[in-house]
PDB file of C-alpha atoms in Angstrom:
ATOM      1  CA  MET M  31     -49.062 -34.874 -41.029  1.00  0.00           C
ATOM      2  CA  ALA M  32     -49.939 -37.959 -43.074  1.00  0.00           C
ATOM      3  CA  GLU M  33     -51.320 -41.238 -41.766  1.00  0.00           C
ATOM      4  CA  LYS M  34     -48.889 -44.067 -42.411  1.00  0.00           C
ATOM      5  CA  LEU M  35     -48.380 -47.655 -41.419  1.00  0.00           C
ATOM      6  CA  TYR M  36     -45.584 -48.282 -38.904  1.00  0.00           C
ATOM      7  CA  ILE M  37     -43.729 -50.303 -41.556  1.00  0.00           C
ATOM      8  CA  GLU M  38     -44.084 -47.489 -44.105  1.00  0.00           C
ATOM      9  CA  ALA M  39     -42.779 -44.890 -41.656  1.00  0.00           C
ATOM     10  CA  LEU M  40     -39.822 -47.112 -40.817  1.00  0.00           C
ATOM     11  CA  ARG M  41     -39.021 -47.642 -44.500  1.00  0.00           C
ATOM     12  CA  GLU M  42     -39.360 -43.913 -45.148  1.00  0.00           C
ATOM     13  CA  GLY M  43     -36.878 -43.161 -42.374  1.00  0.00           C
ATOM     14  CA  LEU M  44     -34.373 -45.627 -43.832  1.00  0.00           C
ATOM     15  CA  ARG M  45     -34.831 -44.175 -47.320  1.00  0.00           C
ATOM     16  CA  GLU M  46     -34.330 -40.594 -46.164  1.00  0.00           C
ATOM     17  CA  GLU M  47     -31.102 -41.490 -44.382  1.00  0.00           C
ATOM     18  CA  LEU M  48     -29.831 -43.398 -47.438  1.00  0.00           C
ATOM     19  CA  ILE M  49     -30.424 -40.241 -49.493  1.00  0.00           C
ATOM     20  CA  ARG M  50     -28.969 -37.898 -46.871  1.00  0.00           C
ATOM     21  CA  ASP M  51     -25.726 -39.797 -46.206  1.00  0.00           C
ATOM     22  CA  LYS M  52     -23.872 -41.869 -48.808  1.00  0.00           C
ATOM     23  CA  ASN M  53     -22.148 -43.787 -45.984  1.00  0.00           C
ATOM     24  CA  VAL M  54     -25.436 -45.387 -44.920  1.00  0.00           C
ATOM     25  CA  PHE M  55     -26.128 -48.860 -46.272  1.00  0.00           C
ATOM     26  CA  ILE M  56     -28.373 -51.788 -45.359  1.00  0.00           C
ATOM     27  CA  LEU M  57     -27.371 -55.427 -45.077  1.00  0.00           C
ATOM     28  CA  GLY M  58     -29.087 -58.630 -44.040  1.00  0.00           C
ATOM     29  CA  GLU M  59     -30.822 -61.781 -45.191  1.00  0.00           C
ATOM     30  CA  ASP M  60     -33.262 -61.127 -48.069  1.00  0.00           C
ATOM     31  CA  VAL M  61     -33.239 -57.340 -47.565  1.00  0.00           C
ATOM     32  CA  GLY M  62     -32.573 -56.759 -51.299  1.00  0.00           C
ATOM     33  CA  LEU M  63     -34.704 -58.316 -54.002  1.00  0.00           C
ATOM     34  CA  TYR M  64     -37.165 -59.815 -51.507  1.00  0.00           C
ATOM     35  CA  GLY M  65     -37.509 -56.594 -49.508  1.00  0.00           C
ATOM     36  CA  GLY M  66     -36.960 -58.155 -46.092  1.00  0.00           C
ATOM     37  CA  ALA M  67     -38.827 -60.947 -44.308  1.00  0.00           C
ATOM     38  CA  PHE M  68     -41.605 -58.536 -43.278  1.00  0.00           C
ATOM     39  CA  GLY M  69     -41.200 -56.089 -46.164  1.00  0.00           C
ATOM     40  CA  VAL M  70     -39.462 -53.259 -44.296  1.00  0.00           C
ATOM     41  CA  THR M  71     -36.866 -52.703 -47.050  1.00  0.00           C
ATOM     42  CA  LYS M  72     -39.251 -53.265 -49.964  1.00  0.00           C
ATOM     43  CA  GLY M  73     -38.331 -51.110 -52.975  1.00  0.00           C
ATOM     44  CA  LEU M  74     -35.017 -49.869 -51.600  1.00  0.00           C
ATOM     45  CA  PHE M  75     -32.949 -52.341 -53.637  1.00  0.00           C
ATOM     46  CA  GLU M  76     -34.467 -51.025 -56.873  1.00  0.00           C
ATOM     47  CA  GLU M  77     -33.770 -47.421 -55.862  1.00  0.00           C
ATOM     48  CA  PHE M  78     -30.285 -47.694 -54.325  1.00  0.00           C
ATOM     49  CA  GLY M  79     -28.815 -50.806 -55.923  1.00  0.00           C
ATOM     50  CA  GLU M  80     -26.905 -53.836 -54.709  1.00  0.00           C
ATOM     51  CA  ASP M  81     -23.963 -51.825 -53.351  1.00  0.00           C
ATOM     52  CA  ARG M  82     -26.110 -50.177 -50.683  1.00  0.00           C
ATOM     53  CA  ILE M  83     -28.848 -52.764 -50.089  1.00  0.00           C
ATOM     54  CA  ILE M  84     -26.828 -55.913 -49.600  1.00  0.00           C
ATOM     55  CA  ASP M  85     -28.214 -59.448 -49.391  1.00  0.00           C
ATOM     56  CA  THR M  86     -26.062 -61.563 -47.091  1.00  0.00           C
ATOM     57  CA  PRO M  87     -25.623 -65.275 -46.413  1.00  0.00           C
ATOM     58  CA  ILE M  88     -27.627 -66.802 -43.566  1.00  0.00           C
ATOM     59  CA  SER M  89     -25.121 -65.882 -40.877  1.00  0.00           C
ATOM     60  CA  GLU M  90     -26.149 -63.431 -38.183  1.00  0.00           C
ATOM     61  CA  ALA M  91     -22.625 -63.447 -36.766  1.00  0.00           C
ATOM     62  CA  ALA M  92     -21.270 -62.410 -40.162  1.00  0.00           C
ATOM     63  CA  ILE M  93     -23.907 -59.684 -40.525  1.00  0.00           C
ATOM     64  CA  ALA M  94     -23.068 -58.208 -37.116  1.00  0.00           C
ATOM     65  CA  GLY M  95     -19.299 -58.590 -37.602  1.00  0.00           C
ATOM     66  CA  ALA M  96     -19.369 -56.968 -41.039  1.00  0.00           C
ATOM     67  CA  SER M  97     -21.401 -54.112 -39.563  1.00  0.00           C
ATOM     68  CA  VAL M  98     -18.876 -53.516 -36.786  1.00  0.00           C
ATOM     69  CA  GLY M  99     -15.998 -53.520 -39.273  1.00  0.00           C
ATOM     70  CA  ALA M 100     -17.787 -51.215 -41.705  1.00  0.00           C
ATOM     71  CA  ALA M 101     -18.670 -48.796 -38.910  1.00  0.00           C
ATOM     72  CA  LEU M 102     -15.046 -48.666 -37.795  1.00  0.00           C
ATOM     73  CA  CYS M 103     -14.114 -47.716 -41.374  1.00  0.00           C
ATOM     74  CA  GLY M 104     -16.474 -44.733 -41.413  1.00  0.00           C
ATOM     75  CA  MET M 105     -19.633 -46.314 -42.834  1.00  0.00           C
ATOM     76  CA  ARG M 106     -23.051 -46.301 -41.135  1.00  0.00           C
ATOM     77  CA  PRO M 107     -24.444 -49.824 -41.564  1.00  0.00           C
ATOM     78  CA  VAL M 108     -28.032 -50.738 -40.771  1.00  0.00           C
ATOM     79  CA  ALA M 109     -28.161 -54.498 -40.234  1.00  0.00           C
ATOM     80  CA  GLU M 110     -31.411 -56.429 -40.323  1.00  0.00           C
ATOM     81  CA  ILE M 111     -31.706 -59.659 -38.365  1.00  0.00           C
ATOM     82  CA  MET M 112     -34.673 -61.592 -39.769  1.00  0.00           C
ATOM     83  CA  PHE M 113     -36.075 -62.490 -36.326  1.00  0.00           C
ATOM     84  CA  PHE M 114     -35.061 -60.930 -33.016  1.00  0.00           C
ATOM     85  CA  ASP M 115     -34.508 -64.443 -31.646  1.00  0.00           C
ATOM     86  CA  PHE M 116     -31.388 -64.705 -33.842  1.00  0.00           C
ATOM     87  CA  PHE M 117     -29.693 -61.727 -32.227  1.00  0.00           C
ATOM     88  CA  THR M 118     -28.366 -64.495 -29.972  1.00  0.00           C
ATOM     89  CA  ILE M 119     -26.184 -65.751 -32.828  1.00  0.00           C
ATOM     90  CA  ALA M 120     -24.744 -62.253 -33.306  1.00  0.00           C
ATOM     91  CA  MET M 121     -24.015 -61.723 -29.611  1.00  0.00           C
ATOM     92  CA  ASP M 122     -20.229 -62.050 -29.690  1.00  0.00           C
ATOM     93  CA  GLN M 123     -19.721 -59.540 -32.492  1.00  0.00           C
ATOM     94  CA  LEU M 124     -22.277 -57.137 -31.064  1.00  0.00           C
ATOM     95  CA  VAL M 125     -21.549 -57.401 -27.339  1.00  0.00           C
ATOM     96  CA  ASN M 126     -17.831 -58.219 -27.189  1.00  0.00           C
ATOM     97  CA  GLN M 127     -16.750 -56.203 -30.225  1.00  0.00           C
ATOM     98  CA  GLY M 128     -19.190 -53.463 -31.231  1.00  0.00           C
ATOM     99  CA  ALA M 129     -20.140 -52.448 -27.689  1.00  0.00           C
ATOM    100  CA  LYS M 130     -16.577 -52.452 -26.332  1.00  0.00           C
ATOM    101  CA  ILE M 131     -14.436 -50.934 -29.094  1.00  0.00           C
ATOM    102  CA  ARG M 132     -15.017 -47.255 -28.346  1.00  0.00           C
ATOM    103  CA  TYR M 133     -13.953 -47.776 -24.720  1.00  0.00           C
ATOM    104  CA  MET M 134     -11.021 -50.045 -25.558  1.00  0.00           C
ATOM    105  CA  PHE M 135      -9.681 -47.525 -28.079  1.00  0.00           C
ATOM    106  CA  GLY M 136      -9.865 -44.700 -25.578  1.00  0.00           C
ATOM    107  CA  GLY M 137     -12.692 -42.984 -27.412  1.00  0.00           C
ATOM    108  CA  LYS M 138     -10.677 -42.642 -30.625  1.00  0.00           C
ATOM    109  CA  ALA M 139     -12.828 -45.142 -32.525  1.00  0.00           C
ATOM    110  CA  GLN M 140     -16.576 -44.949 -33.113  1.00  0.00           C
ATOM    111  CA  VAL M 141     -19.020 -47.694 -34.066  1.00  0.00           C
ATOM    112  CA  PRO M 142     -22.007 -45.946 -35.698  1.00  0.00           C
ATOM    113  CA  MET M 143     -24.174 -48.955 -36.534  1.00  0.00           C
ATOM    114  CA  VAL M 144     -27.801 -50.010 -36.120  1.00  0.00           C
ATOM    115  CA  ILE M 145     -28.871 -53.618 -35.764  1.00  0.00           C
ATOM    116  CA  ARG M 146     -32.636 -53.990 -36.062  1.00  0.00           C
ATOM    117  CA  GLY M 147     -35.222 -56.734 -36.272  1.00  0.00           C
ATOM    118  CA  PRO M 148     -38.766 -57.911 -35.492  1.00  0.00           C
ATOM    119  CA  MET M 149     -39.567 -59.323 -32.060  1.00  0.00           C
ATOM    120  CA  GLY M 150     -42.591 -60.616 -30.233  1.00  0.00           C
ATOM    121  CA  CYS M 151     -45.365 -63.166 -30.454  1.00  0.00           C
ATOM    122  CA  GLY M 152     -48.868 -63.111 -31.890  1.00  0.00           C
ATOM    123  CA  THR M 153     -48.144 -64.566 -35.322  1.00  0.00           C
ATOM    124  CA  GLY M 154     -48.075 -68.285 -34.492  1.00  0.00           C
ATOM    125  CA  ALA M 155     -44.338 -68.486 -35.106  1.00  0.00           C
ATOM    126  CA  ALA M 156     -43.691 -70.612 -31.981  1.00  0.00           C
ATOM    127  CA  ALA M 157     -40.865 -70.694 -29.468  1.00  0.00           C
ATOM    128  CA  GLN M 158     -37.834 -69.891 -31.646  1.00  0.00           C
ATOM    129  CA  HIS M 159     -39.311 -67.043 -33.712  1.00  0.00           C
ATOM    130  CA  SER M 160     -41.463 -65.150 -31.183  1.00  0.00           C
ATOM    131  CA  GLN M 161     -39.280 -63.938 -28.343  1.00  0.00           C
ATOM    132  CA  SER M 162     -38.927 -60.443 -26.892  1.00  0.00           C
ATOM    133  CA  PHE M 163     -35.754 -59.712 -24.960  1.00  0.00           C
ATOM    134  CA  PRO M 164     -34.490 -56.165 -25.664  1.00  0.00           C
ATOM    135  CA  ALA M 165     -33.658 -55.867 -21.960  1.00  0.00           C
ATOM    136  CA  VAL M 166     -30.804 -58.352 -22.476  1.00  0.00           C
ATOM    137  CA  PHE M 167     -28.893 -55.752 -24.482  1.00  0.00           C
ATOM    138  CA  ALA M 168     -29.458 -53.014 -21.903  1.00  0.00           C
ATOM    139  CA  HIS M 169     -27.114 -55.002 -19.632  1.00  0.00           C
ATOM    140  CA  PHE M 170     -24.098 -54.228 -21.822  1.00  0.00           C
ATOM    141  CA  PRO M 171     -22.244 -50.913 -21.521  1.00  0.00           C
ATOM    142  CA  GLY M 172     -21.709 -49.360 -24.940  1.00  0.00           C
ATOM    143  CA  LEU M 173     -25.052 -50.351 -26.474  1.00  0.00           C
ATOM    144  CA  LYS M 174     -28.154 -48.212 -26.828  1.00  0.00           C
ATOM    145  CA  VAL M 175     -31.550 -49.929 -26.941  1.00  0.00           C
ATOM    146  CA  VAL M 176     -34.506 -48.420 -28.801  1.00  0.00           C
ATOM    147  CA  MET M 177     -38.077 -49.752 -28.830  1.00  0.00           C
ATOM    148  CA  PRO M 178     -40.601 -47.552 -30.735  1.00  0.00           C
ATOM    149  CA  SER M 179     -44.331 -48.173 -30.370  1.00  0.00           C
ATOM    150  CA  THR M 180     -45.805 -45.855 -33.031  1.00  0.00           C
ATOM    151  CA  ALA M 181     -45.221 -44.963 -36.673  1.00  0.00           C
ATOM    152  CA  TYR M 182     -44.083 -41.477 -35.609  1.00  0.00           C
ATOM    153  CA  ASP M 183     -41.546 -42.869 -33.168  1.00  0.00           C
ATOM    154  CA  ALA M 184     -40.364 -45.603 -35.553  1.00  0.00           C
ATOM    155  CA  LYS M 185     -39.368 -43.092 -38.220  1.00  0.00           C
ATOM    156  CA  GLY M 186     -37.929 -40.521 -35.847  1.00  0.00           C
ATOM    157  CA  LEU M 187     -35.945 -43.037 -33.841  1.00  0.00           C
ATOM    158  CA  ILE M 188     -34.524 -44.988 -36.814  1.00  0.00           C
ATOM    159  CA  LYS M 189     -33.178 -41.690 -38.186  1.00  0.00           C
ATOM    160  CA  ALA M 190     -31.740 -40.728 -34.801  1.00  0.00           C
ATOM    161  CA  SER M 191     -30.204 -44.197 -34.397  1.00  0.00           C
ATOM    162  CA  ILE M 192     -28.499 -44.074 -37.795  1.00  0.00           C
ATOM    163  CA  ARG M 193     -27.018 -40.666 -36.976  1.00  0.00           C
ATOM    164  CA  ASP M 194     -25.780 -41.809 -33.551  1.00  0.00           C
ATOM    165  CA  ASN M 195     -22.094 -42.671 -33.241  1.00  0.00           C
ATOM    166  CA  ASN M 196     -22.712 -45.711 -31.042  1.00  0.00           C
ATOM    167  CA  PRO M 197     -24.153 -49.167 -31.770  1.00  0.00           C
ATOM    168  CA  VAL M 198     -27.935 -49.159 -31.406  1.00  0.00           C
ATOM    169  CA  VAL M 199     -30.197 -52.193 -30.965  1.00  0.00           C
ATOM    170  CA  PHE M 200     -33.521 -51.328 -32.607  1.00  0.00           C
ATOM    171  CA  ALA M 201     -36.423 -53.582 -31.536  1.00  0.00           C
ATOM    172  CA  GLU M 202     -39.615 -53.642 -33.635  1.00  0.00           C
ATOM    173  CA  HIS M 203     -42.648 -55.680 -32.580  1.00  0.00           C
ATOM    174  CA  LYS M 204     -44.110 -57.639 -35.500  1.00  0.00           C
ATOM    175  CA  LEU M 205     -47.705 -56.758 -34.628  1.00  0.00           C
ATOM    176  CA  LEU M 206     -46.909 -53.043 -34.797  1.00  0.00           C
ATOM    177  CA  TYR M 207     -45.903 -53.142 -38.470  1.00  0.00           C
ATOM    178  CA  TRP M 208     -49.530 -52.838 -39.615  1.00  0.00           C
ATOM    179  CA  THR M 209     -50.657 -50.223 -37.101  1.00  0.00           C
ATOM    180  CA  LYS M 210     -51.239 -46.680 -38.337  1.00  0.00           C
ATOM    181  CA  GLY M 211     -50.239 -43.277 -37.026  1.00  0.00           C
ATOM    182  CA  GLU M 212     -49.651 -39.696 -38.057  1.00  0.00           C
ATOM    183  CA  VAL M 213     -46.173 -38.936 -39.381  1.00  0.00           C
ATOM    184  CA  PRO M 214     -44.834 -35.469 -40.365  1.00  0.00           C
ATOM    185  CA  GLU M 215     -43.917 -34.921 -44.008  1.00  0.00           C
ATOM    186  CA  GLU M 216     -40.858 -32.872 -43.065  1.00  0.00           C
ATOM    187  CA  ASP M 217     -37.535 -34.195 -41.765  1.00  0.00           C
ATOM    188  CA  TYR M 218     -37.503 -34.865 -38.022  1.00  0.00           C
ATOM    189  CA  ILE M 219     -35.881 -37.096 -35.419  1.00  0.00           C
ATOM    190  CA  VAL M 220     -37.022 -38.403 -32.049  1.00  0.00           C
ATOM    191  CA  PRO M 221     -34.183 -37.984 -29.514  1.00  0.00           C
ATOM    192  CA  ILE M 222     -32.773 -41.208 -28.107  1.00  0.00           C
ATOM    193  CA  GLY M 223     -33.316 -41.301 -24.347  1.00  0.00           C
ATOM    194  CA  LYS M 224     -36.552 -39.295 -24.196  1.00  0.00           C
ATOM    195  CA  ALA M 225     -39.778 -40.923 -22.964  1.00  0.00           C
ATOM    196  CA  ASP M 226     -43.212 -39.856 -24.174  1.00  0.00           C
ATOM    197  CA  ILE M 227     -46.539 -39.544 -22.372  1.00  0.00           C
ATOM    198  CA  LYS M 228     -48.972 -41.214 -24.774  1.00  0.00           C
ATOM    199  CA  ARG M 229     -52.016 -40.399 -22.646  1.00  0.00           C
ATOM    200  CA  GLN M 230     -52.493 -37.961 -19.776  1.00  0.00           C
ATOM    201  CA  GLY M 231     -54.249 -39.292 -16.680  1.00  0.00           C
ATOM    202  CA  LYS M 232     -54.545 -38.754 -12.936  1.00  0.00           C
ATOM    203  CA  ASP M 233     -55.334 -42.068 -11.211  1.00  0.00           C
ATOM    204  CA  ILE M 234     -52.408 -44.350 -12.091  1.00  0.00           C
ATOM    205  CA  THR M 235     -49.287 -44.370 -14.251  1.00  0.00           C
ATOM    206  CA  VAL M 236     -48.951 -47.294 -16.650  1.00  0.00           C
ATOM    207  CA  VAL M 237     -45.415 -47.561 -18.020  1.00  0.00           C
ATOM    208  CA  ALA M 238     -45.646 -49.631 -21.190  1.00  0.00           C
ATOM    209  CA  GLY M 239     -43.279 -50.364 -24.055  1.00  0.00           C
ATOM    210  CA  SER M 240     -43.605 -51.479 -27.671  1.00  0.00           C
ATOM    211  CA  ILE M 241     -46.857 -53.405 -28.391  1.00  0.00           C
ATOM    212  CA  MET M 242     -47.938 -52.939 -24.770  1.00  0.00           C
ATOM    213  CA  VAL M 243     -48.400 -49.204 -25.377  1.00  0.00           C
ATOM    214  CA  GLN M 244     -51.205 -49.966 -27.829  1.00  0.00           C
ATOM    215  CA  ARG M 245     -52.801 -52.404 -25.394  1.00  0.00           C
ATOM    216  CA  ALA M 246     -52.500 -49.950 -22.512  1.00  0.00           C
ATOM    217  CA  LEU M 247     -54.247 -47.283 -24.587  1.00  0.00           C
ATOM    218  CA  GLU M 248     -57.039 -49.736 -25.440  1.00  0.00           C
ATOM    219  CA  ALA M 249     -57.343 -50.563 -21.748  1.00  0.00           C
ATOM    220  CA  ALA M 250     -57.516 -46.841 -20.957  1.00  0.00           C
ATOM    221  CA  LYS M 251     -60.578 -46.450 -23.211  1.00  0.00           C
ATOM    222  CA  GLU M 252     -62.389 -49.239 -21.394  1.00  0.00           C
ATOM    223  CA  LEU M 253     -61.385 -48.020 -17.931  1.00  0.00           C
ATOM    224  CA  GLU M 254     -62.511 -44.505 -18.774  1.00  0.00           C
ATOM    225  CA  LYS M 255     -66.073 -45.834 -19.030  1.00  0.00           C
ATOM    226  CA  GLU M 256     -65.764 -46.792 -15.343  1.00  0.00           C
ATOM    227  CA  GLY M 257     -64.365 -43.414 -14.345  1.00  0.00           C
ATOM    228  CA  ILE M 258     -60.746 -44.582 -14.106  1.00  0.00           C
ATOM    229  CA  ASP M 259     -58.220 -42.216 -15.698  1.00  0.00           C
ATOM    230  CA  ILE M 260     -54.816 -43.765 -16.481  1.00  0.00           C
ATOM    231  CA  GLU M 261     -51.651 -42.076 -17.685  1.00  0.00           C
ATOM    232  CA  VAL M 262     -49.639 -44.073 -20.242  1.00  0.00           C
ATOM    233  CA  VAL M 263     -45.887 -43.460 -20.372  1.00  0.00           C
ATOM    234  CA  ASP M 264     -43.785 -44.980 -23.151  1.00  0.00           C
ATOM    235  CA  PRO M 265     -40.025 -45.085 -22.382  1.00  0.00           C
ATOM    236  CA  ARG M 266     -39.334 -45.397 -26.164  1.00  0.00           C
ATOM    237  CA  THR M 267     -35.693 -46.163 -25.359  1.00  0.00           C
ATOM    238  CA  LEU M 268     -34.629 -48.624 -22.670  1.00  0.00           C
ATOM    239  CA  LYS M 269     -31.072 -47.349 -22.661  1.00  0.00           C
ATOM    240  CA  PRO M 270     -30.585 -44.532 -22.007  1.00  0.00           C
ATOM    241  CA  LEU M 271     -33.701 -44.500 -19.831  1.00  0.00           C
ATOM    242  CA  ASP M 272     -35.646 -41.299 -19.187  1.00  0.00           C
ATOM    243  CA  LEU M 273     -36.335 -41.821 -15.487  1.00  0.00           C
ATOM    244  CA  PRO M 274     -37.331 -38.182 -14.764  1.00  0.00           C
ATOM    245  CA  THR M 275     -40.379 -38.347 -17.077  1.00  0.00           C
ATOM    246  CA  ILE M 276     -41.477 -41.652 -15.513  1.00  0.00           C
ATOM    247  CA  ALA M 277     -40.845 -40.448 -11.956  1.00  0.00           C
ATOM    248  CA  ASN M 278     -42.738 -37.186 -12.482  1.00  0.00           C
ATOM    249  CA  SER M 279     -45.732 -39.136 -13.738  1.00  0.00           C
ATOM    250  CA  VAL M 280     -45.625 -41.404 -10.684  1.00  0.00           C
ATOM    251  CA  LYS M 281     -45.420 -38.377  -8.385  1.00  0.00           C
ATOM    252  CA  LYS M 282     -48.508 -36.997 -10.128  1.00  0.00           C
ATOM    253  CA  THR M 283     -50.674 -40.144  -9.915  1.00  0.00           C
ATOM    254  CA  GLY M 284     -49.307 -41.886  -6.805  1.00  0.00           C
ATOM    255  CA  ARG M 285     -49.609 -45.341  -8.357  1.00  0.00           C
ATOM    256  CA  VAL M 286     -47.706 -47.241 -11.041  1.00  0.00           C
ATOM    257  CA  MET M 287     -47.913 -50.450 -13.037  1.00  0.00           C
ATOM    258  CA  ILE M 288     -45.232 -51.492 -15.536  1.00  0.00           C
ATOM    259  CA  VAL M 289     -46.289 -53.590 -18.530  1.00  0.00           C
ATOM    260  CA  GLU M 290     -43.928 -55.469 -20.868  1.00  0.00           C
ATOM    261  CA  ASP M 291     -44.100 -58.559 -23.051  1.00  0.00           C
ATOM    262  CA  ASP M 292     -40.617 -59.764 -22.086  1.00  0.00           C
ATOM    263  CA  PRO M 293     -40.618 -62.711 -19.647  1.00  0.00           C
ATOM    264  CA  ILE M 294     -41.096 -61.308 -16.167  1.00  0.00           C
ATOM    265  CA  TYR M 295     -37.831 -62.482 -14.591  1.00  0.00           C
ATOM    266  CA  TYR M 296     -35.116 -59.775 -14.828  1.00  0.00           C
ATOM    267  CA  GLY M 297     -37.095 -57.835 -17.428  1.00  0.00           C
ATOM    268  CA  TRP M 298     -36.769 -54.101 -18.079  1.00  0.00           C
ATOM    269  CA  GLY M 299     -39.837 -53.564 -15.919  1.00  0.00           C
ATOM    270  CA  ALA M 300     -37.833 -54.740 -12.910  1.00  0.00           C
ATOM    271  CA  GLU M 301     -35.178 -52.110 -13.613  1.00  0.00           C
ATOM    272  CA  ILE M 302     -37.766 -49.330 -13.867  1.00  0.00           C
ATOM    273  CA  ALA M 303     -39.451 -50.544 -10.663  1.00  0.00           C
ATOM    274  CA  ALA M 304     -36.103 -50.503  -8.868  1.00  0.00           C
ATOM    275  CA  GLN M 305     -35.281 -47.022 -10.130  1.00  0.00           C
ATOM    276  CA  ILE M 306     -38.681 -45.683  -9.053  1.00  0.00           C
ATOM    277  CA  ALA M 307     -38.191 -47.287  -5.626  1.00  0.00           C
ATOM    278  CA  GLY M 308     -34.798 -45.590  -5.336  1.00  0.00           C
ATOM    279  CA  SER M 309     -36.021 -42.156  -6.410  1.00  0.00           C
ATOM    280  CA  GLU M 310     -37.989 -39.421  -4.683  1.00  0.00           C
ATOM    281  CA  ALA M 311     -41.075 -40.687  -6.546  1.00  0.00           C
ATOM    282  CA  PHE M 312     -41.194 -43.557  -4.035  1.00  0.00           C
ATOM    283  CA  ASP M 313     -42.397 -41.149  -1.323  1.00  0.00           C
ATOM    284  CA  TYR M 314     -45.442 -40.305  -3.436  1.00  0.00           C
ATOM    285  CA  LEU M 315     -46.635 -43.901  -3.880  1.00  0.00           C
ATOM    286  CA  ASP M 316     -50.001 -44.819  -2.329  1.00  0.00           C
ATOM    287  CA  ALA M 317     -49.757 -48.488  -3.366  1.00  0.00           C
ATOM    288  CA  PRO M 318     -47.011 -51.028  -4.142  1.00  0.00           C
ATOM    289  CA  ILE M 319     -45.418 -50.987  -7.593  1.00  0.00           C
ATOM    290  CA  LYS M 320     -47.027 -53.635  -9.808  1.00  0.00           C
ATOM    291  CA  ARG M 321     -45.410 -55.478 -12.721  1.00  0.00           C
ATOM    292  CA  LEU M 322     -47.226 -57.202 -15.550  1.00  0.00           C
ATOM    293  CA  ALA M 323     -45.114 -59.179 -18.011  1.00  0.00           C
ATOM    294  CA  GLY M 324     -44.773 -62.344 -20.060  1.00  0.00           C
ATOM    295  CA  LEU M 325     -44.916 -65.741 -18.391  1.00  0.00           C
ATOM    296  CA  ASP M 326     -41.710 -67.641 -17.669  1.00  0.00           C
ATOM    297  CA  ILE M 327     -42.315 -70.094 -20.522  1.00  0.00           C
ATOM    298  CA  PRO M 328     -41.250 -70.535 -24.166  1.00  0.00           C
ATOM    299  CA  ILE M 329     -43.834 -68.993 -26.498  1.00  0.00           C
ATOM    300  CA  PRO M 330     -46.342 -71.759 -27.444  1.00  0.00           C
ATOM    301  CA  TYR M 331     -47.416 -72.485 -31.018  1.00  0.00           C
ATOM    302  CA  ASN M 332     -51.055 -73.027 -30.041  1.00  0.00           C
ATOM    303  CA  PRO M 333     -52.764 -69.630 -30.569  1.00  0.00           C
ATOM    304  CA  ASN M 334     -54.814 -69.778 -27.366  1.00  0.00           C
ATOM    305  CA  LEU M 335     -51.772 -70.623 -25.268  1.00  0.00           C
ATOM    306  CA  GLU M 336     -49.698 -68.042 -27.146  1.00  0.00           C
ATOM    307  CA  ARG M 337     -52.202 -65.343 -26.257  1.00  0.00           C
ATOM    308  CA  HIS M 338     -51.994 -66.231 -22.559  1.00  0.00           C
ATOM    309  CA  ALA M 339     -48.188 -66.101 -22.579  1.00  0.00           C
ATOM    310  CA  VAL M 340     -48.059 -62.275 -22.664  1.00  0.00           C
ATOM    311  CA  PRO M 341     -50.273 -59.520 -21.209  1.00  0.00           C
ATOM    312  CA  GLN M 342     -53.459 -58.652 -23.088  1.00  0.00           C
ATOM    313  CA  VAL M 343     -55.849 -55.709 -22.714  1.00  0.00           C
ATOM    314  CA  GLU M 344     -57.992 -57.533 -20.156  1.00  0.00           C
ATOM    315  CA  ASN M 345     -54.921 -58.285 -18.017  1.00  0.00           C
ATOM    316  CA  ILE M 346     -53.975 -54.604 -17.988  1.00  0.00           C
ATOM    317  CA  ILE M 347     -57.512 -53.642 -16.955  1.00  0.00           C
ATOM    318  CA  GLN M 348     -57.453 -56.198 -14.139  1.00  0.00           C
ATOM    319  CA  GLY M 349     -53.976 -55.080 -13.018  1.00  0.00           C
ATOM    320  CA  VAL M 350     -54.995 -51.414 -12.871  1.00  0.00           C
ATOM    321  CA  LYS M 351     -58.010 -52.275 -10.743  1.00  0.00           C
ATOM    322  CA  GLU M 352     -55.837 -54.323  -8.377  1.00  0.00           C
ATOM    323  CA  VAL M 353     -53.470 -51.391  -7.838  1.00  0.00           C
ATOM    324  CA  LEU M 354     -56.316 -48.947  -7.317  1.00  0.00           C
ATOM    325  CA  ALA M 355     -57.935 -51.305  -4.819  1.00  0.00           C
TER     326      ALA M 355
END
């Protein structure tokens, strides 16, 4: 194992797949010479050339459409959208074309593509460059939705996503890029659709995704000083969702809080809460299911307001205590 930054592990996963399969290529705005808006593809243009690391015009619809077409022709495109907010511009090509083609062709056509990009607030990028909404894409049959929270998961899941024969939405939180974690030197993948228990505990299950995993683990350290032992479960992929791992944790602890930085209305936390309520885990609950999520507001530019727009460590601590009370 070697300690790597999240962004380094992600880049390493992309590089290994480019070497492994000549059909893999990367396209997007400034992914070539510039190395991507956040530096994810830095150095790949020099190694693989302009035919495989392709700078595109500023057109997210064109990026997504070209990816769908290339995938149908046997390629494995990895498209970068500069900010997750601009997935909205690619929606028609991704949702009405890429997600539907395999079904509409009776399973005879495959669309092995990844469309990835940075989401989330905390960088002062304001309302149009700070949103988190991976749950939107979980609504559409035909799409898989991946949301890694660690360097290990980022590398393993990007490799698994590239090898998958379906379109995958790959959501990366900006603040995670500079976090560190242990990553194996050898080739590995993290299976799509498998949750991970990031911390064992006995008093309450905290289901957290993306940046909220890190905050939940920080909260766990503080709560441990007060004798409170929380279990942190990371879904890792929103679709397919590993409900059995989540449900077994809830059955073990008897309490659950779900933490996300998406706006609270119709977020992925609501889906998990509903699935827990409809499963046998419900009979083991000793307290109501609690949700903690972003406020129903555009992300503010002001840093103090921005911080209050999504859950922080202190909010998780307070929420855990409310459930235990």
